[in-house]
Structures are given as C-alpha cells and as structure tokens.
Amino acid sequence: MLEMANRFDVYLHDTPSKNLFSREDRRISHGCIRTEHLRELAGLLMQQPIEAIDQAIETGSTTRSDLPQPVPVFVIYETAFAEYRRQIAISP
C-alpha cells in the first residue's frame, strides 16, 4: 500500500484478487485506488530496484519510508452519462 497525505484517506493498494483488474466496473474499492503493478510503482517512486521492494515486503512487517523526492498525485473522478434518444421518422 502506498499512503498519500490527503483529507479523504485515499491510498494506492494492490489486491490479492487479480481478476478484479479485468472487470469493466472497478468501483468496488471503497474510495481507495486499486493499483495493478504496485511493486513496480513503488520501485519507481522509491528509486529502488523491484528486488529491494520485494525484500522489504518479504519481512512481513510494515515499513514506512518517505519518497526521495515528493511526487504530486492528482486524482480526478469524472462521471459520464449516456442518453438514448430515439429518432422517429415522420413520413410526408
């Protein structure tokens, strides 16, 4: 899990249920952001090889580390609605 300081307690996390990534409707995360390649993202953000991230995970304990450089995260939720309009042909 990658924590981000925000007033909504939204964070990035992986899931053991990988099949959820193939769902069309992925709004089942209760406000958090399910992240498919979290280890790779953590390595990129921490500027460490994935092997170092894996070793930290294998300890089984929680590790909190600040990023070497702050990274802004912008989360934008957009809702779209489709409206069906039936065309009626009128004959002269």
mmCIF file with all atom_site columns, C-alpha atoms in Angstrom:
data_model
loop_
_atom_site.group_PDB
_atom_site.id
_atom_site.type_symbol
_atom_site.label_atom_id
_atom_site.label_alt_id
_atom_site.label_comp_id
_atom_site.label_asym_id
_atom_site.label_entity_id
_atom_site.label_seq_id
_atom_site.pdbx_PDB_ins_code
_atom_site.Cartn_x
_atom_site.Cartn_y
_atom_site.Cartn_z
_atom_site.occupancy
_atom_site.B_iso_or_equiv
_atom_site.pdbx_formal_charge
_atom_site.auth_seq_id
_atom_site.auth_comp_id
_atom_site.auth_asym_id
_atom_site.auth_atom_id
_atom_site.pdbx_PDB_model_num
ATOM 1  C CA . MET A 1 1  ? 0.000   0.000   0.000   1.00 0.00 ? 1  MET A CA 1
ATOM 2  C CA . LEU A 1 2  ? 1.218   3.481   -0.788  1.00 0.00 ? 2  LEU A CA 1
ATOM 3  C CA . GLU A 1 3  ? -0.098  6.114   1.593   1.00 0.00 ? 3  GLU A CA 1
ATOM 4  C CA . MET A 1 4  ? -0.679  9.634   0.387   1.00 0.00 ? 4  MET A CA 1
ATOM 5  C CA . ALA A 1 5  ? -1.374  12.530  2.694   1.00 0.00 ? 5  ALA A CA 1
ATOM 6  C CA . ASN A 1 6  ? -4.937  13.610  1.903   1.00 0.00 ? 6  ASN A CA 1
ATOM 7  C CA . ARG A 1 7  ? -8.029  14.511  3.864   1.00 0.00 ? 7  ARG A CA 1
ATOM 8  C CA . PHE A 1 8  ? -10.051 11.649  2.356   1.00 0.00 ? 8  PHE A CA 1
ATOM 9  C CA . ASP A 1 9  ? -7.741  8.778   3.466   1.00 0.00 ? 9  ASP A CA 1
ATOM 10 C CA . VAL A 1 10 ? -7.464  7.563   -0.118  1.00 0.00 ? 10 VAL A CA 1
ATOM 11 C CA . TYR A 1 11 ? -4.375  5.480   -0.851  1.00 0.00 ? 11 TYR A CA 1
ATOM 12 C CA . LEU A 1 12 ? -2.977  3.219   -3.574  1.00 0.00 ? 12 LEU A CA 1
ATOM 13 C CA . HIS A 1 13 ? -3.029  -0.526  -2.969  1.00 0.00 ? 13 HIS A CA 1
ATOM 14 C CA . ASP A 1 14 ? -2.707  -3.873  -4.688  1.00 0.00 ? 14 ASP A CA 1
ATOM 15 C CA . THR A 1 15 ? -5.178  -6.722  -4.348  1.00 0.00 ? 15 THR A CA 1
ATOM 16 C CA . PRO A 1 16 ? -4.863  -10.484 -3.998  1.00 0.00 ? 16 PRO A CA 1
ATOM 17 C CA . SER A 1 17 ? -7.938  -10.742 -6.259  1.00 0.00 ? 17 SER A CA 1
ATOM 18 C CA . LYS A 1 18 ? -6.156  -10.015 -9.550  1.00 0.00 ? 18 LYS A CA 1
ATOM 19 C CA . ASN A 1 19 ? -9.303  -10.893 -11.509 1.00 0.00 ? 19 ASN A CA 1
ATOM 20 C CA . LEU A 1 20 ? -10.785 -7.595  -10.327 1.00 0.00 ? 20 LEU A CA 1
ATOM 21 C CA . PHE A 1 21 ? -8.452  -5.741  -12.713 1.00 0.00 ? 21 PHE A CA 1
ATOM 22 C CA . SER A 1 22 ? -10.275 -7.225  -15.701 1.00 0.00 ? 22 SER A CA 1
ATOM 23 C CA . ARG A 1 23 ? -13.707 -6.072  -14.550 1.00 0.00 ? 23 ARG A CA 1
ATOM 24 C CA . GLU A 1 24 ? -15.341 -3.310  -16.506 1.00 0.00 ? 24 GLU A CA 1
ATOM 25 C CA . ASP A 1 25 ? -16.817 -1.866  -13.302 1.00 0.00 ? 25 ASP A CA 1
ATOM 26 C CA . ARG A 1 26 ? -13.881 -1.307  -10.935 1.00 0.00 ? 26 ARG A CA 1
ATOM 27 C CA . ARG A 1 27 ? -15.674 0.998   -8.483  1.00 0.00 ? 27 ARG A CA 1
ATOM 28 C CA . ILE A 1 28 ? -15.622 -1.584  -5.696  1.00 0.00 ? 28 ILE A CA 1
ATOM 29 C CA . SER A 1 29 ? -12.551 -0.258  -3.918  1.00 0.00 ? 29 SER A CA 1
ATOM 30 C CA . HIS A 1 30 ? -14.346 1.799   -1.266  1.00 0.00 ? 30 HIS A CA 1
ATOM 31 C CA . GLY A 1 31 ? -12.624 5.030   -2.255  1.00 0.00 ? 31 GLY A CA 1
ATOM 32 C CA . CYS A 1 32 ? -9.090  3.707   -2.493  1.00 0.00 ? 32 CYS A CA 1
ATOM 33 C CA . ILE A 1 33 ? -7.276  3.259   -5.753  1.00 0.00 ? 33 ILE A CA 1
ATOM 34 C CA . ARG A 1 34 ? -6.542  -0.316  -6.744  1.00 0.00 ? 34 ARG A CA 1
ATOM 35 C CA . THR A 1 35 ? -3.163  -0.321  -8.480  1.00 0.00 ? 35 THR A CA 1
ATOM 36 C CA . GLU A 1 36 ? -2.266  -3.217  -10.765 1.00 0.00 ? 36 GLU A CA 1
ATOM 37 C CA . HIS A 1 37 ? 1.558   -3.027  -10.712 1.00 0.00 ? 37 HIS A CA 1
ATOM 38 C CA . LEU A 1 38 ? 2.122   -1.627  -7.242  1.00 0.00 ? 38 LEU A CA 1
ATOM 39 C CA . ARG A 1 39 ? 5.573   -3.169  -6.683  1.00 0.00 ? 39 ARG A CA 1
ATOM 40 C CA . GLU A 1 40 ? 6.856   -1.629  -9.908  1.00 0.00 ? 40 GLU A CA 1
ATOM 41 C CA . LEU A 1 41 ? 5.326   1.728   -8.996  1.00 0.00 ? 41 LEU A CA 1
ATOM 42 C CA . ALA A 1 42 ? 6.871   1.553   -5.513  1.00 0.00 ? 42 ALA A CA 1
ATOM 43 C CA . GLY A 1 43 ? 10.282  0.809   -7.031  1.00 0.00 ? 43 GLY A CA 1
ATOM 44 C CA . LEU A 1 44 ? 9.943   3.739   -9.408  1.00 0.00 ? 44 LEU A CA 1
ATOM 45 C CA . LEU A 1 45 ? 8.818   6.140   -6.675  1.00 0.00 ? 45 LEU A CA 1
ATOM 46 C CA . MET A 1 46 ? 11.420  4.942   -4.166  1.00 0.00 ? 46 MET A CA 1
ATOM 47 C CA . GLN A 1 47 ? 14.128  4.897   -6.851  1.00 0.00 ? 47 GLN A CA 1
ATOM 48 C CA . GLN A 1 48 ? 14.964  1.302   -5.914  1.00 0.00 ? 48 GLN A CA 1
ATOM 49 C CA . PRO A 1 49 ? 15.060  -1.961  -7.866  1.00 0.00 ? 49 PRO A CA 1
ATOM 50 C CA . ILE A 1 50 ? 11.997  -4.178  -7.539  1.00 0.00 ? 50 ILE A CA 1
ATOM 51 C CA . GLU A 1 51 ? 14.176  -6.752  -5.734  1.00 0.00 ? 51 GLU A CA 1
ATOM 52 C CA . ALA A 1 52 ? 14.669  -4.254  -2.882  1.00 0.00 ? 52 ALA A CA 1
ATOM 53 C CA . ILE A 1 53 ? 10.903  -3.684  -2.724  1.00 0.00 ? 53 ILE A CA 1
ATOM 54 C CA . ASP A 1 54 ? 10.322  -7.457  -2.696  1.00 0.00 ? 54 ASP A CA 1
ATOM 55 C CA . GLN A 1 55 ? 12.820  -7.902  0.160   1.00 0.00 ? 55 GLN A CA 1
ATOM 56 C CA . ALA A 1 56 ? 11.007  -5.251  2.198   1.00 0.00 ? 56 ALA A CA 1
ATOM 57 C CA . ILE A 1 57 ? 7.659   -6.973  1.551   1.00 0.00 ? 57 ILE A CA 1
ATOM 58 C CA . GLU A 1 58 ? 9.062   -10.402 2.496   1.00 0.00 ? 58 GLU A CA 1
ATOM 59 C CA . THR A 1 59 ? 9.895   -9.190  6.020   1.00 0.00 ? 59 THR A CA 1
ATOM 60 C CA . GLY A 1 60 ? 6.165   -9.240  6.724   1.00 0.00 ? 60 GLY A CA 1
ATOM 61 C CA . SER A 1 61 ? 6.314   -6.022  8.715   1.00 0.00 ? 61 SER A CA 1
ATOM 62 C CA . THR A 1 62 ? 5.082   -2.577  7.804   1.00 0.00 ? 62 THR A CA 1
ATOM 63 C CA . THR A 1 63 ? 7.745   -0.243  6.511   1.00 0.00 ? 63 THR A CA 1
ATOM 64 C CA . ARG A 1 64 ? 7.136   3.473   6.217   1.00 0.00 ? 64 ARG A CA 1
ATOM 65 C CA . SER A 1 65 ? 9.590   5.491   4.169   1.00 0.00 ? 65 SER A CA 1
ATOM 66 C CA . ASP A 1 66 ? 9.432   8.940   2.703   1.00 0.00 ? 66 ASP A CA 1
ATOM 67 C CA . LEU A 1 67 ? 9.972   9.238   -1.015  1.00 0.00 ? 67 LEU A CA 1
ATOM 68 C CA . PRO A 1 68 ? 13.375  10.524  -2.098  1.00 0.00 ? 68 PRO A CA 1
ATOM 69 C CA . GLN A 1 69 ? 11.505  13.259  -3.965  1.00 0.00 ? 69 GLN A CA 1
ATOM 70 C CA . PRO A 1 70 ? 7.889   14.324  -3.460  1.00 0.00 ? 70 PRO A CA 1
ATOM 71 C CA . VAL A 1 71 ? 5.586   13.294  -6.306  1.00 0.00 ? 71 VAL A CA 1
ATOM 72 C CA . PRO A 1 72 ? 2.307   15.121  -6.844  1.00 0.00 ? 72 PRO A CA 1
ATOM 73 C CA . VAL A 1 73 ? -0.675  12.812  -7.291  1.00 0.00 ? 73 VAL A CA 1
ATOM 74 C CA . PHE A 1 74 ? -3.787  14.149  -8.951  1.00 0.00 ? 74 PHE A CA 1
ATOM 75 C CA . VAL A 1 75 ? -6.932  12.040  -8.740  1.00 0.00 ? 75 VAL A CA 1
ATOM 76 C CA . ILE A 1 76 ? -9.777  13.075  -10.969 1.00 0.00 ? 76 ILE A CA 1
ATOM 77 C CA . TYR A 1 77 ? -13.123 11.325  -10.827 1.00 0.00 ? 77 TYR A CA 1
ATOM 78 C CA . GLU A 1 78 ? -15.339 12.049  -13.776 1.00 0.00 ? 78 GLU A CA 1
ATOM 79 C CA . THR A 1 79 ? -18.840 10.776  -14.253 1.00 0.00 ? 79 THR A CA 1
ATOM 80 C CA . ALA A 1 80 ? -20.319 10.468  -17.706 1.00 0.00 ? 80 ALA A CA 1
ATOM 81 C CA . PHE A 1 81 ? -23.901 9.781   -18.635 1.00 0.00 ? 81 PHE A CA 1
ATOM 82 C CA . ALA A 1 82 ? -25.114 8.453   -21.961 1.00 0.00 ? 82 ALA A CA 1
ATOM 83 C CA . GLU A 1 83 ? -28.580 9.393   -23.068 1.00 0.00 ? 83 GLU A CA 1
ATOM 84 C CA . TYR A 1 84 ? -30.506 7.379   -25.597 1.00 0.00 ? 84 TYR A CA 1
ATOM 85 C CA . ARG A 1 85 ? -32.626 9.447   -27.962 1.00 0.00 ? 85 ARG A CA 1
ATOM 86 C CA . ARG A 1 86 ? -34.993 7.611   -30.209 1.00 0.00 ? 86 ARG A CA 1
ATOM 87 C CA . GLN A 1 87 ? -35.299 9.093   -33.669 1.00 0.00 ? 87 GLN A CA 1
ATOM 88 C CA . ILE A 1 88 ? -38.799 8.993   -35.079 1.00 0.00 ? 88 ILE A CA 1
ATOM 89 C CA . ALA A 1 89 ? -39.096 9.180   -38.831 1.00 0.00 ? 89 ALA A CA 1
ATOM 90 C CA . ILE A 1 90 ? -42.086 11.183  -39.976 1.00 0.00 ? 90 ILE A CA 1
ATOM 91 C CA . SER A 1 91 ? -43.356 10.447  -43.450 1.00 0.00 ? 91 SER A CA 1
ATOM 92 C CA . PRO A 1 92 ? -44.719 13.384  -45.522 1.00 0.00 ? 92 PRO A CA 1
#
